[in-house]
Amino acid sequence: MTSKSVEDYLKALYVLSRNGKAVATTEISQYFKIAPASVTEMLKKLAEQGYVKYSPYRGSALTEKGFKVAEKVTRKHRLLERFLRDVLKIDKDMVHPQACEMEHSLSDKAAESLCRFLKHPDKCPDDEKIIPPCDLPFYSCEECMRLHSKGLEEVGKRKENLVALSALKKGQMGKIFFIRGGRNMLQRLLDMGLTPGTRISVIQAAPFEGPVEILVRGSKLALGRGIASKVFVDIESQSL
Amino acid sequence: MSCHSPSSSKNRKVDRKSGKHLTIALAGNANVGKSVIFNQLTGSNQIIGNWPGKTVERAEGKLHFEGHDITIIDLPGIYSFSTYSLEELVSREYVAFEKPDVVVNVIDASVLERNLFFTIQLMEMEAPLVICLNQMDSAKKKGITIDAKKLEAVLGVPVVPTVAIRGEGMHELMKTAIEVAQHKQYVRKPVVEYGDEVETRINNLARLIEFEKLELGYPSRWVAIKLLENDPEIRKLVSSKSEDVIHASETLSEEISRIHREPCFAVIASERYCVATRIASDVQRQNLLKTTFSEKLDWVTTHKVFGYIISIGVITGLLLWTFTVGNFLSSLLSNAFSFLEPVDPKVSGPILSIIWNGVFGGFVAGVTLIIPFVIPFYLVLAMIEDSGILTRVAFMMDSAMHKIGLHGKAIIPLILGFGCNVPAIYTTRIMETRRERLLASFAITFAPCAARTIVILGLVSVFVGIEWTLALYAIDILLIFALGRIALKVVPGKSTGLIMELHSFKVPSLSVVSKQTWTRTKSIIYMVFPIYIVGSVAVQALYALGVFEPVNNAMSFITVTWLGLPAIAGTLLIFGVIRKEFILLALVAIYNTTNLALFLTPVQLIVLALIGMIYIPCLATIMMLGKEFGWKAATIISAANIASAIFIGGIAFRLLTLIF
């Protein structure tokens, strides 16, 4: 079990880092509104524990271990935000700080149940950021919901680090592992060839939150950004 | 819904024996060339173009081939037999219940794997099948070679390679289709063997279905697969007859999901694709090749900068081309006709002269308005459609269209709306939900169609200036977005995301483009000329009789006081509902001159054009709206048009008075 402050730091790195790039210490100190010196001290500690790769001048980046923790906390945070806003109708300004408090004590099992209860939401209420996927080894939420209604057995965990297709850059390739969404959209994507394990590559991504053009099974497909942010892939070797 | 009456199927069987009459259905993915083949075979002019969803309802045509009377059915393009869309549902019911003698599965050879996914489903339907391996030329351009004989052997279905656009392989295709129809080479063994754990369960369920004698009209194996996929329609159908089968299917699909840790329908889709992949890699060879020209075009047209420039260029280019060429041709034609202008311009003359004036005026208006504007517009539109650029415009415009609750594909009917609103509203069927079709249609009613363009050009370009014409169009596009956003608030609901195949670019085919232009122009000429001539006579006669006075007076508060137009505008606008050009036509008829600047100030000309552009959809469009969405929706949309026209027209009048 990681401590609250560790989780907060990892989450900050997760949020501040763009495309896995290192984050400068000053950026983190501005984020928390505390002195850079204490940030540095904390980062060194995190590096010792293997959560962060820290270099004094280049900044710090999450390790795979750190990424997993950060993603999980961020997921809990954004799920809680949805819950507080949509179900409890809590004031907009209150949602974020409240979720920040609750995210650390929410167990993994409770987070899974919350996700099902909220009907697997895809974005958080304030800034439309994607809620990271869970690590249950399902291809779709449909399966999770259905299996759970029949008494969920132990299903194990997914090993891959999944990224939303919408976050992929031009030329990147990935293998589809998880699609968030209801039956209709899922069926349509399956029919177009996006079956589990299918390799896709991104040909082009339009600006202004425009669609993503992908190559799948020899055909070119345009997916709106909303749909692309519900398709999760494991990024493969980046050369193309 | 297709109904399955026993008498009709009996008749069909009689026909089959005599071998005289055959029905051949064309089925396949969107944009693989079904309509091209349909046109080739039947000589009809189904609209074709390089974007998915042209055929929204099945088309029927006749063909006489080597002593056979053949009916060809062109089914809409679909990717699967699930129930994602109405087209998929209708198509599968057609294949199952109407039992065409042969289904010709048209396949895009350059995307073999994805197309085979649908072929497999057709085989599961146990339809007598011929595969038409189309677009062999574009496959070759992509460096793909396909061994058709091998594909035939693997599938156990005749395969005919074709290049439909050039008519290659059509004869062979028909011969093969007739052969299959006559010998009924049904596929007996299941070609698609799923994995053992799935296959045994399909067989068990199929046996149970056969045992229960459900008589659903569909093959038992297919029903079994659909039940395992939890297809809502089939489930409903079966549950009304046998709860046992439903229970069995639930247990079995549950077992399959447990084994694969995926929903059963995903397992089945994956397995189908597995088979498709295996077959495709067996029969095709991908040669290494340089980037094709089409690829480069693709890169440019979806580029983050050039893509927008090209998209906007396509839309404005289409309009500018129509304006400039139209203006030029129009003035040429008017000059040619001017020496024929009737010598006696009096409206109050004897009846005969009124009629002659009217007929002649209507005819001249038809020739000088329709020919010069409509033909160039449709010519370029057909080229744009055939090239494949429309899907790229849809791609680039997706995020903008989301602002009015639609996705990128909606730009396609909107652009078609610049030609004529009626087919454009029909084309909104490419959108997924009723709500989206309604929103798109609402936006379309503000798209300045060819008729409105004629009014705008006739009033504004000629007498005020081309820059004001462009300003009017700019205002109109802003208006579409502003009102679209309001409509979005009024019609709540979730928007669907874009899922669209981007097909390869093609060099527009001369014959397709010219045929398409002619088909569209012809339908307008046939419809418009009689209306013009009769309408023109009616306007002159009614004017001579003084019928317009009370109408004009009744509307004068709006037309004169609020909009600053002459009182006659009341009459014009009422006639304009029938067809928008009547605004111009009636004006010419009433003033009996084509030099409208003598009677109207520039401000009045601009305001009248603006009002004419947006004040109400024409009668044909209202009918179409009523047919597609019900009269309530049609009335509301029309009312919204009227309200916004009055509002904007009044503001425009006051602002323009400051400028001029």
PDB file of C-alpha atoms in Angstrom, chain A residues 122 137-140 142-143 146-147 150-151 153-156 170 182-196 203-214 216-227 230, chain B residues 79-80 82-84 88 110-111 113-114 117 121 142 229-232 253-254 257-258 261-266 269-270 273-274 277 294-295 298-299 302-304 308 392 394-396 398-399 402 409 432 497-503:
ATOM      1  CA  ASP A 122     -15.284   7.381 -20.077  1.00  0.00           C
ATOM      2  CA  PRO A 137      -8.662  -8.713 -18.351  1.00  0.00           C
ATOM      3  CA  PHE A 138     -11.890  -8.045 -20.250  1.00  0.00           C
ATOM      4  CA  TYR A 139     -12.260  -6.989 -23.841  1.00  0.00           C
ATOM      5  CA  SER A 140     -15.318  -4.883 -23.122  1.00  0.00           C
ATOM      6  CA  GLU A 142     -20.223  -5.426 -21.341  1.00  0.00           C
ATOM      7  CA  GLU A 143     -18.401  -8.559 -20.278  1.00  0.00           C
ATOM      8  CA  ARG A 146     -22.510  -9.406 -17.318  1.00  0.00           C
ATOM      9  CA  LEU A 147     -20.078 -11.631 -15.480  1.00  0.00           C
ATOM     10  CA  LYS A 150     -23.734 -13.659 -12.311  1.00  0.00           C
ATOM     11  CA  GLY A 151     -21.324 -13.551  -9.379  1.00  0.00           C
ATOM     12  CA  GLU A 153     -15.139 -15.091  -9.917  1.00  0.00           C
ATOM     13  CA  GLU A 154     -11.439 -14.258  -9.644  1.00  0.00           C
ATOM     14  CA  VAL A 155     -10.460 -13.110 -13.131  1.00  0.00           C
ATOM     15  CA  GLY A 156      -6.874 -12.018 -12.669  1.00  0.00           C
ATOM     16  CA  LYS A 170       0.943   9.422 -36.300  1.00  0.00           C
ATOM     17  CA  GLY A 182     -22.089  -0.415 -25.110  1.00  0.00           C
ATOM     18  CA  ARG A 183     -23.115  -3.251 -27.332  1.00  0.00           C
ATOM     19  CA  ASN A 184     -23.985  -1.184 -30.410  1.00  0.00           C
ATOM     20  CA  MET A 185     -20.690   0.583 -30.757  1.00  0.00           C
ATOM     21  CA  LEU A 186     -18.777  -2.546 -29.894  1.00  0.00           C
ATOM     22  CA  GLN A 187     -20.605  -4.595 -32.513  1.00  0.00           C
ATOM     23  CA  ARG A 188     -19.961  -1.931 -35.125  1.00  0.00           C
ATOM     24  CA  LEU A 189     -16.246  -1.788 -34.348  1.00  0.00           C
ATOM     25  CA  LEU A 190     -16.016  -5.575 -34.384  1.00  0.00           C
ATOM     26  CA  ASP A 191     -17.752  -5.668 -37.759  1.00  0.00           C
ATOM     27  CA  MET A 192     -15.241  -3.178 -39.112  1.00  0.00           C
ATOM     28  CA  GLY A 193     -12.447  -5.500 -38.015  1.00  0.00           C
ATOM     29  CA  LEU A 194     -11.415  -4.150 -34.609  1.00  0.00           C
ATOM     30  CA  THR A 195     -11.511  -7.525 -32.896  1.00  0.00           C
ATOM     31  CA  PRO A 196      -9.459  -8.316 -29.787  1.00  0.00           C
ATOM     32  CA  ILE A 203      -2.105   7.106 -40.293  1.00  0.00           C
ATOM     33  CA  GLN A 204      -3.240  10.568 -39.370  1.00  0.00           C
ATOM     34  CA  ALA A 205      -4.876  12.409 -36.506  1.00  0.00           C
ATOM     35  CA  ALA A 206      -6.859  15.522 -37.332  1.00  0.00           C
ATOM     36  CA  PRO A 207      -6.296  18.576 -35.114  1.00  0.00           C
ATOM     37  CA  PHE A 208      -9.010  20.263 -33.017  1.00  0.00           C
ATOM     38  CA  GLU A 209     -10.071  16.989 -31.448  1.00  0.00           C
ATOM     39  CA  GLY A 210     -10.830  15.716 -34.926  1.00  0.00           C
ATOM     40  CA  PRO A 211     -10.979  12.072 -35.959  1.00  0.00           C
ATOM     41  CA  VAL A 212      -8.142   9.580 -36.121  1.00  0.00           C
ATOM     42  CA  GLU A 213      -7.395   7.731 -39.333  1.00  0.00           C
ATOM     43  CA  ILE A 214      -6.203   4.201 -38.745  1.00  0.00           C
ATOM     44  CA  VAL A 216      -6.819  -1.922 -39.902  1.00  0.00           C
ATOM     45  CA  ARG A 217      -6.788  -5.144 -41.916  1.00  0.00           C
ATOM     46  CA  GLY A 218      -5.712  -3.305 -45.050  1.00  0.00           C
ATOM     47  CA  SER A 219      -8.533  -0.780 -44.941  1.00  0.00           C
ATOM     48  CA  LYS A 220      -8.491   2.819 -43.811  1.00  0.00           C
ATOM     49  CA  LEU A 221     -10.933   3.780 -41.155  1.00  0.00           C
ATOM     50  CA  ALA A 222     -11.803   7.168 -39.703  1.00  0.00           C
ATOM     51  CA  LEU A 223     -12.796   7.062 -36.048  1.00  0.00           C
ATOM     52  CA  GLY A 224     -14.200  10.136 -34.320  1.00  0.00           C
ATOM     53  CA  ARG A 225     -12.090  11.272 -31.365  1.00  0.00           C
ATOM     54  CA  GLY A 226     -14.835  10.253 -28.954  1.00  0.00           C
ATOM     55  CA  ILE A 227     -14.773   6.691 -30.220  1.00  0.00           C
ATOM     56  CA  LYS A 230     -12.750   4.432 -25.958  1.00  0.00           C
TER      57      LYS A 230
ATOM     58  CA  TYR B  79     -20.439  -4.463 -43.414  1.00  0.00           C
ATOM     59  CA  SER B  80     -22.267  -7.134 -41.495  1.00  0.00           C
ATOM     60  CA  SER B  82     -25.928  -7.470 -37.350  1.00  0.00           C
ATOM     61  CA  THR B  83     -28.668  -5.046 -36.408  1.00  0.00           C
ATOM     62  CA  TYR B  84     -26.550  -1.974 -36.076  1.00  0.00           C
ATOM     63  CA  GLU B  88     -28.391  -4.360 -42.298  1.00  0.00           C
ATOM     64  CA  SER B 110      -8.085  -4.177 -52.595  1.00  0.00           C
ATOM     65  CA  VAL B 111      -9.590  -4.771 -49.146  1.00  0.00           C
ATOM     66  CA  GLU B 113      -9.939  -9.461 -45.763  1.00  0.00           C
ATOM     67  CA  ARG B 114     -12.595  -7.046 -44.518  1.00  0.00           C
ATOM     68  CA  PHE B 117     -15.961 -11.039 -43.285  1.00  0.00           C
ATOM     69  CA  GLN B 121     -21.972 -14.221 -43.241  1.00  0.00           C
ATOM     70  CA  LYS B 142      -1.864  -1.178 -54.411  1.00  0.00           C
ATOM     71  CA  GLU B 229     -24.303 -13.507 -30.705  1.00  0.00           C
ATOM     72  CA  ASN B 230     -27.366 -12.375 -28.760  1.00  0.00           C
ATOM     73  CA  ASP B 231     -28.826 -10.616 -31.785  1.00  0.00           C
ATOM     74  CA  PRO B 232     -31.819  -8.681 -30.402  1.00  0.00           C
ATOM     75  CA  SER B 253     -23.058 -18.427 -25.037  1.00  0.00           C
ATOM     76  CA  GLU B 254     -22.251 -18.088 -21.354  1.00  0.00           C
ATOM     77  CA  SER B 257     -17.683 -16.267 -22.950  1.00  0.00           C
ATOM     78  CA  ARG B 258     -16.229 -18.031 -19.961  1.00  0.00           C
ATOM     79  CA  ARG B 261     -13.209 -14.125 -21.420  1.00  0.00           C
ATOM     80  CA  GLU B 262     -14.930 -12.054 -24.067  1.00  0.00           C
ATOM     81  CA  PRO B 263     -18.578 -11.539 -24.887  1.00  0.00           C
ATOM     82  CA  CYS B 264     -19.766 -14.340 -27.128  1.00  0.00           C
ATOM     83  CA  PHE B 265     -20.546 -11.978 -30.009  1.00  0.00           C
ATOM     84  CA  ALA B 266     -16.973 -10.713 -29.899  1.00  0.00           C
ATOM     85  CA  ALA B 269     -16.694 -11.858 -34.805  1.00  0.00           C
ATOM     86  CA  SER B 270     -13.060 -12.636 -34.000  1.00  0.00           C
ATOM     87  CA  TYR B 273     -12.137 -12.507 -38.984  1.00  0.00           C
ATOM     88  CA  CYS B 274      -9.658 -15.286 -38.285  1.00  0.00           C
ATOM     89  CA  THR B 277      -7.521 -13.414 -42.558  1.00  0.00           C
ATOM     90  CA  SER B 294      -3.600   7.940 -54.199  1.00  0.00           C
ATOM     91  CA  GLU B 295      -1.651   7.552 -50.941  1.00  0.00           C
ATOM     92  CA  ASP B 298      -4.627  10.888 -48.962  1.00  0.00           C
ATOM     93  CA  TRP B 299      -1.758  12.379 -47.030  1.00  0.00           C
ATOM     94  CA  THR B 302      -6.066  14.722 -44.336  1.00  0.00           C
ATOM     95  CA  HIS B 303      -3.056  16.874 -43.455  1.00  0.00           C
ATOM     96  CA  LYS B 304      -3.595  19.167 -40.485  1.00  0.00           C
ATOM     97  CA  TYR B 308      -8.565  22.172 -44.117  1.00  0.00           C
ATOM     98  CA  ARG B 392     -11.829  13.370 -46.586  1.00  0.00           C
ATOM     99  CA  ALA B 394     -16.053  14.640 -43.784  1.00  0.00           C
ATOM    100  CA  PHE B 395     -12.888  13.587 -41.929  1.00  0.00           C
ATOM    101  CA  MET B 396     -11.558  17.126 -41.645  1.00  0.00           C
ATOM    102  CA  ASP B 398     -15.780  16.124 -38.052  1.00  0.00           C
ATOM    103  CA  SER B 399     -14.910  18.326 -35.103  1.00  0.00           C
ATOM    104  CA  HIS B 402     -19.734  18.039 -33.627  1.00  0.00           C
ATOM    105  CA  LYS B 409     -20.409  12.381 -42.437  1.00  0.00           C
ATOM    106  CA  GLU B 432     -27.144   6.683 -37.602  1.00  0.00           C
ATOM    107  CA  GLY B 497     -19.264   9.181 -33.092  1.00  0.00           C
ATOM    108  CA  LEU B 498     -17.815   8.888 -36.561  1.00  0.00           C
ATOM    109  CA  ILE B 499     -16.960   5.461 -37.924  1.00  0.00           C
ATOM    110  CA  MET B 500     -16.286   5.734 -41.626  1.00  0.00           C
ATOM    111  CA  GLU B 501     -14.222   3.866 -44.138  1.00  0.00           C
ATOM    112  CA  LEU B 502     -11.874   6.026 -46.199  1.00  0.00           C
ATOM    113  CA  HIS B 503     -11.769   4.544 -49.660  1.00  0.00           C
TER     114      HIS B 503
END
